CSV table of C-alpha atoms and ligand atoms in Angstrom, one decimal:
chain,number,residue,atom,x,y,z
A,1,UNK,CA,14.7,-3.8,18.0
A,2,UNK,CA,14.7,-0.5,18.9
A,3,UNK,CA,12.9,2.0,16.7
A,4,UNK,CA,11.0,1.8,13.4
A,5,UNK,CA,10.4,5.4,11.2
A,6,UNK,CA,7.8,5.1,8.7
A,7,UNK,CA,8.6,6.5,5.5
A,8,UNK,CA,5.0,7.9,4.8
A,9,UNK,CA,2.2,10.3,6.0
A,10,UNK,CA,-0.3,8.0,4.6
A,11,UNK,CA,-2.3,7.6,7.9
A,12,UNK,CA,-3.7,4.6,6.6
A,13,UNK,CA,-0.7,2.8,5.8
A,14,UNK,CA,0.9,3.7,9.1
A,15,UNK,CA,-2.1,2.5,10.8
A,16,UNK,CA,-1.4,-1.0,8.6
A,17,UNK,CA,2.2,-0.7,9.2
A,18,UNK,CA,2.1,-0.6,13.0
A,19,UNK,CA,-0.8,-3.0,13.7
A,20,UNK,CA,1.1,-5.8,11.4
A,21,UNK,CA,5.3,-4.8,12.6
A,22,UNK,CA,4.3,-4.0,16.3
A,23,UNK,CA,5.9,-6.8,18.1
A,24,UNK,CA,9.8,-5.8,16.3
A,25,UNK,CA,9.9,-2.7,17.4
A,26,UNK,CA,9.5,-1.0,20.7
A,27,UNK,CA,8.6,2.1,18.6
A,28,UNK,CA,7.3,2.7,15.5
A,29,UNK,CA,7.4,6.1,14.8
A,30,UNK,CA,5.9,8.6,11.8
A,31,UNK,CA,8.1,11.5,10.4
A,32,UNK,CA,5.4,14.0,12.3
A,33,UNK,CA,6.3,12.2,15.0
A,34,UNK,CA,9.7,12.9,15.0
A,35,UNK,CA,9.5,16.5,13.0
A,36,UNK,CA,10.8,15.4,9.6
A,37,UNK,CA,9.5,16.8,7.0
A,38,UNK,CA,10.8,15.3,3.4
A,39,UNK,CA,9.3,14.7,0.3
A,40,UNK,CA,10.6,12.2,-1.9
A,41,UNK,CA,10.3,12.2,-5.5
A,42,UNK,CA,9.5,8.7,-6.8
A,43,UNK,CA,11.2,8.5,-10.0
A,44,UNK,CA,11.7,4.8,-10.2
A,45,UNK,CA,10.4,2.7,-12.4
A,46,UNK,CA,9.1,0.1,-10.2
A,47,UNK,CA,6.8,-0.6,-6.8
A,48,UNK,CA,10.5,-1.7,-5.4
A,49,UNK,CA,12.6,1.0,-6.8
A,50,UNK,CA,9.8,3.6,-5.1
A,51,UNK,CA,9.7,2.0,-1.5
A,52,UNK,CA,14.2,1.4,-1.8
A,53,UNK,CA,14.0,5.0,-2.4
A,54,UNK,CA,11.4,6.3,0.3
A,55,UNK,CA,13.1,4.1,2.8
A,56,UNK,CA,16.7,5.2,2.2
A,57,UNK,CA,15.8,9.0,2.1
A,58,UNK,CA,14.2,8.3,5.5
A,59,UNK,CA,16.9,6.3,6.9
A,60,UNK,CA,19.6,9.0,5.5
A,61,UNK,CA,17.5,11.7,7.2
A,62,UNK,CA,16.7,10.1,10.4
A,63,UNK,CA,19.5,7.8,11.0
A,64,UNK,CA,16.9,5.3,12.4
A,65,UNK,CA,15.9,2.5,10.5
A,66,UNK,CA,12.7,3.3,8.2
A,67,UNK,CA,9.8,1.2,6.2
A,68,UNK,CA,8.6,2.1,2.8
A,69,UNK,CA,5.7,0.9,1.2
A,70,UNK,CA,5.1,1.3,-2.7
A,71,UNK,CA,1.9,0.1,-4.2
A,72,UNK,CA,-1.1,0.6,-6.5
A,73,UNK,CA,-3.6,-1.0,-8.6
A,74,UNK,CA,-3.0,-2.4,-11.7
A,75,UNK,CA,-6.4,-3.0,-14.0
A,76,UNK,CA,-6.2,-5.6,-16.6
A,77,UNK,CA,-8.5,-3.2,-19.0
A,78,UNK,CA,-6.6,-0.6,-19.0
A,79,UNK,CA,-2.9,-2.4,-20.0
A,80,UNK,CA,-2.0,-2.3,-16.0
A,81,UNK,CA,-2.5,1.2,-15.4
A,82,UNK,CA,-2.8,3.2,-13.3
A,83,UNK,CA,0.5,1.2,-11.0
A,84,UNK,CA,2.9,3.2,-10.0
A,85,UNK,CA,1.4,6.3,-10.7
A,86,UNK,CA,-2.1,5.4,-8.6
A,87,UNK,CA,-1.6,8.1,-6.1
A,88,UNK,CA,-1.5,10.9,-9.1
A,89,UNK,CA,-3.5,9.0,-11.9
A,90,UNK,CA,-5.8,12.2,-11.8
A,91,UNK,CA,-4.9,15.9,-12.2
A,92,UNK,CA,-6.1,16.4,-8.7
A,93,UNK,CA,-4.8,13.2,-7.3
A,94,UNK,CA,-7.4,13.3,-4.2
A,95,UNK,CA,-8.8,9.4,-3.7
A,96,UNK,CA,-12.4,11.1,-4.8
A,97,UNK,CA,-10.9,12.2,-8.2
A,98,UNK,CA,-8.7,8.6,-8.8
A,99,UNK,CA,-11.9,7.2,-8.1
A,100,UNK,CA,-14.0,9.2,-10.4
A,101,UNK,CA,-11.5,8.6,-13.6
A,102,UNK,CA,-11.1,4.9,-12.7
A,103,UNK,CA,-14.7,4.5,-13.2
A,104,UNK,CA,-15.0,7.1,-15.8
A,105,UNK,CA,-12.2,4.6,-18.1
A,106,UNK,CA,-13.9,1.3,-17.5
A,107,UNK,CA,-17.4,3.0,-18.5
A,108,UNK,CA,-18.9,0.1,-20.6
A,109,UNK,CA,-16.9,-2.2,-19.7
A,110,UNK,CA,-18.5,-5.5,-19.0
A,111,UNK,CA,-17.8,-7.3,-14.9
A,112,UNK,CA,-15.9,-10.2,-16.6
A,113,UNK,CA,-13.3,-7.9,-17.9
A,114,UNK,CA,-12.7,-5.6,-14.8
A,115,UNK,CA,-10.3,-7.3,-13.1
A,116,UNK,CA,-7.5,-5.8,-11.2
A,117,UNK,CA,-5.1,-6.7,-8.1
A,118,UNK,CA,-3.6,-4.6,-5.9
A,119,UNK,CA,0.2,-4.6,-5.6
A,120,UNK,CA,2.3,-3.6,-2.8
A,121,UNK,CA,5.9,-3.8,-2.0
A,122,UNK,CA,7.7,-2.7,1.2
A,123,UNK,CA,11.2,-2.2,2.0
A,124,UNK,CA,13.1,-1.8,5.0
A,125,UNK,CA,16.9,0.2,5.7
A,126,UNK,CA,18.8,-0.5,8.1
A,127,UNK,CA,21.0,2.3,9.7
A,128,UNK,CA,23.9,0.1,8.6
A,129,UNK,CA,22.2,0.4,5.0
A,130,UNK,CA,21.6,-3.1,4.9
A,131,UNK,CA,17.9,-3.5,2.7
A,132,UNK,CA,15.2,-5.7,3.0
A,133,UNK,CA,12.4,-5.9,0.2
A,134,UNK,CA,9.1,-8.4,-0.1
A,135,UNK,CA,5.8,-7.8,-2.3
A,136,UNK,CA,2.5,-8.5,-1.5
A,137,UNK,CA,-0.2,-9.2,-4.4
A,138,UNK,CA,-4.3,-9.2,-3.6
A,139,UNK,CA,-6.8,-10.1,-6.6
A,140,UNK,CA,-10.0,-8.4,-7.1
A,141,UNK,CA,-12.6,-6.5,-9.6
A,142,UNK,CA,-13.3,-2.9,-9.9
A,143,UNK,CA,-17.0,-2.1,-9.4
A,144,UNK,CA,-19.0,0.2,-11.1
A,145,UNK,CA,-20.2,2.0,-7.9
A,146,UNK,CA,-18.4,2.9,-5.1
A,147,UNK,CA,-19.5,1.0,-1.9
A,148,UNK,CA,-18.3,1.1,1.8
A,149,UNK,CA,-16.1,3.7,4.3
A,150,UNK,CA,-13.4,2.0,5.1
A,151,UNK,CA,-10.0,1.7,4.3
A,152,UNK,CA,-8.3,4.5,1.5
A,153,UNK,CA,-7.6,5.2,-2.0
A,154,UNK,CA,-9.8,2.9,-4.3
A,155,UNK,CA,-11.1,0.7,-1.9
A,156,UNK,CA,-14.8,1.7,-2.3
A,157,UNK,CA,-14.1,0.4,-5.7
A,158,UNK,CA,-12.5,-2.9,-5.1
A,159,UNK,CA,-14.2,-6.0,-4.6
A,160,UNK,CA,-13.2,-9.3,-3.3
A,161,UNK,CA,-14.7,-12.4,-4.5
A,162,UNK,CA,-14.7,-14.1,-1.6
A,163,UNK,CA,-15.3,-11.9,1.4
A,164,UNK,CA,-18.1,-10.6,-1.2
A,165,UNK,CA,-17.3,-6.9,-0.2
A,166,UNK,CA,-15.8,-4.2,-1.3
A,167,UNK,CA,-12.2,-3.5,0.9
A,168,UNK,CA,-13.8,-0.5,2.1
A,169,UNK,CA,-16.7,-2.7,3.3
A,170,UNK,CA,-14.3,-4.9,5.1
A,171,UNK,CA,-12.6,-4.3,8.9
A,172,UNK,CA,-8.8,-3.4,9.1
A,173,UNK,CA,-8.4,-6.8,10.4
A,174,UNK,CA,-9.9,-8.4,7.6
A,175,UNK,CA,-8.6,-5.8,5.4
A,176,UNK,CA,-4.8,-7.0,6.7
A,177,UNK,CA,-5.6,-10.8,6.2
A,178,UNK,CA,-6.0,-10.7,2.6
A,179,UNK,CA,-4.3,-7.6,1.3
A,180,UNK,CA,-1.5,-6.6,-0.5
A,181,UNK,CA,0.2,-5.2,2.0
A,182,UNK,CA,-0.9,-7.2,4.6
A,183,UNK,CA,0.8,-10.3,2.5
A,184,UNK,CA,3.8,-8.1,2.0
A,185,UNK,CA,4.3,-6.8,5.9
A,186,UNK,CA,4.1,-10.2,6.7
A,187,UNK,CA,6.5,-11.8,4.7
A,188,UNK,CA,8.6,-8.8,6.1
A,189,UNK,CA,8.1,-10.1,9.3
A,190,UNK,CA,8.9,-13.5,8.6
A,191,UNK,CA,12.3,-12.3,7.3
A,192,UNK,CA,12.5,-9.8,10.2
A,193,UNK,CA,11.7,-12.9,12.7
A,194,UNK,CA,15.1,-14.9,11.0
A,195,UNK,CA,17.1,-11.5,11.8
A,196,UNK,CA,16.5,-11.4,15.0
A,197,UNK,CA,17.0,-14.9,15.8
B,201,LIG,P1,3.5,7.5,0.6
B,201,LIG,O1,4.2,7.6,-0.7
B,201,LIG,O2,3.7,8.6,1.6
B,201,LIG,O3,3.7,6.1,1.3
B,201,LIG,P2,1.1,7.5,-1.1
B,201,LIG,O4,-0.4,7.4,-0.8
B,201,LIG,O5,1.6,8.5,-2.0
B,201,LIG,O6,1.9,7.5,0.3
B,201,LIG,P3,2.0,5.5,-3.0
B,201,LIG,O7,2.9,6.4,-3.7
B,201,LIG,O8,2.6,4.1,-2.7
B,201,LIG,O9,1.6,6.0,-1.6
B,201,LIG,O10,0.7,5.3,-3.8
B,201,LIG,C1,-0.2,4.3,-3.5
B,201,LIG,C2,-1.6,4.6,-4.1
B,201,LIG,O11,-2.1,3.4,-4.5
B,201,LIG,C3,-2.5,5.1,-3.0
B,201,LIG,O12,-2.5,6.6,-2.9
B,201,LIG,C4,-3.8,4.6,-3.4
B,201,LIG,O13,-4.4,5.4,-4.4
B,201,LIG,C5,-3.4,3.2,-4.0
B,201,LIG,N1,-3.4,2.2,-3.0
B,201,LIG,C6,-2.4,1.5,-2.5
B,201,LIG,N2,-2.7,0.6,-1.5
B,201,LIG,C7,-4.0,0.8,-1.4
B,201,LIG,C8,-5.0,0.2,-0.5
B,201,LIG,O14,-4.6,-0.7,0.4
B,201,LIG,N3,-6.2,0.6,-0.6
B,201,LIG,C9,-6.6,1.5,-1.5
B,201,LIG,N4,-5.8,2.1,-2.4
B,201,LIG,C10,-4.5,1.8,-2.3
């Protein structure tokens, strides 16, 4: 296929996107790429309303087709939060300050009881406004330290049980294999690969 807009500035998830959806497209292409500048107001209620949404108000803008990707963490302790509302679950919503309250809420709480996944769910729109959605899921704990450079958002924060690393301690490529939107992006692909075929 031709050419792929992502629906996100996110320079991490682009990165993610790209390395994972390559091989479909001849280009995958960010909205700086291609001088659009939109911001989308997630209002849905969901990880799949939010990346339906992003995508389509790409695809609308652009005319190309475009990927979305919605996602979050979702802590046991604290009744799921933050979810859809990880990217602004502080006042300042900079990954430093969601990483400062995160910790700041699961002060006392004991490593047994800090569990958390992360959630991710992607969507693709088709010019022809056909849509395409999967979801990813990747189990973890939160730690009460932050460890590691890698990666974004509350990575330094989130630890796998069996790499025995935090994701920011991990390399993209290991990142991919076991994450959420790794999981997701390749499901994507599977349904992509039946498409094309
Ligand atoms: P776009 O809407 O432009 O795609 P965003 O960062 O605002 O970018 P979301 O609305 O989907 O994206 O919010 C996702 C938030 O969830 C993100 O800002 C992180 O705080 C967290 N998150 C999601 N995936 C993550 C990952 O792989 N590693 C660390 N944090 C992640």
């Amino acid at each position: 296929m031709d050419s792929l807009l992502i629906a996100s500035n996110n320079k991490a998830k682009t990165k993610e996107i790209k390395r994972i959806l390559g091989k479909f497209y001849k280009n995958i292409l960010t909205p700086a790429e291609i001088g659009l500048n939109i911001e989308v107001d997630e209002t849905g209620t969901s990880f799949e309303e939010n990346a339906v949404l992003k995508a389509k108000a790409f695809s609308d803008a652009s005319g190309m087709d475009a990927i979305a990707d919605d996602s979050g963490l979702v802590v046991d302790a604290l009744g799921g939060a933050p979810g859809i509302y990880s990217a602004r679950f502080s006042r300042e919503g900079t990954d430093e300050a969601n990483n400062r309250l995160l910790l700041e809420k699961l002060k006392g709480v004991p490593e047994h009881e800090r569990k958390a996944r992360y959630i991710a769910c992607v969507a693709i729109v088709f010019k022809d406004g056909k849509i395409l959605t999967t979801e990813g899921k990747s189990e973890g704990r939160i730690l009460e330290s932050p460890i590691g450079e890698n990666g974004f958002g509350y990575d330094p924060l989130f630890y796998d049980e069996n790499f025995k690393k935090s994701y920011a301690q991990l390399t993209p490529e290991q990142k991919d294999s076991i994450s959420h939107r790794g999981k997701a992006l390749r499901l994507l692909a599977d349904k992509l690969e039946k498409i094309i075929k």
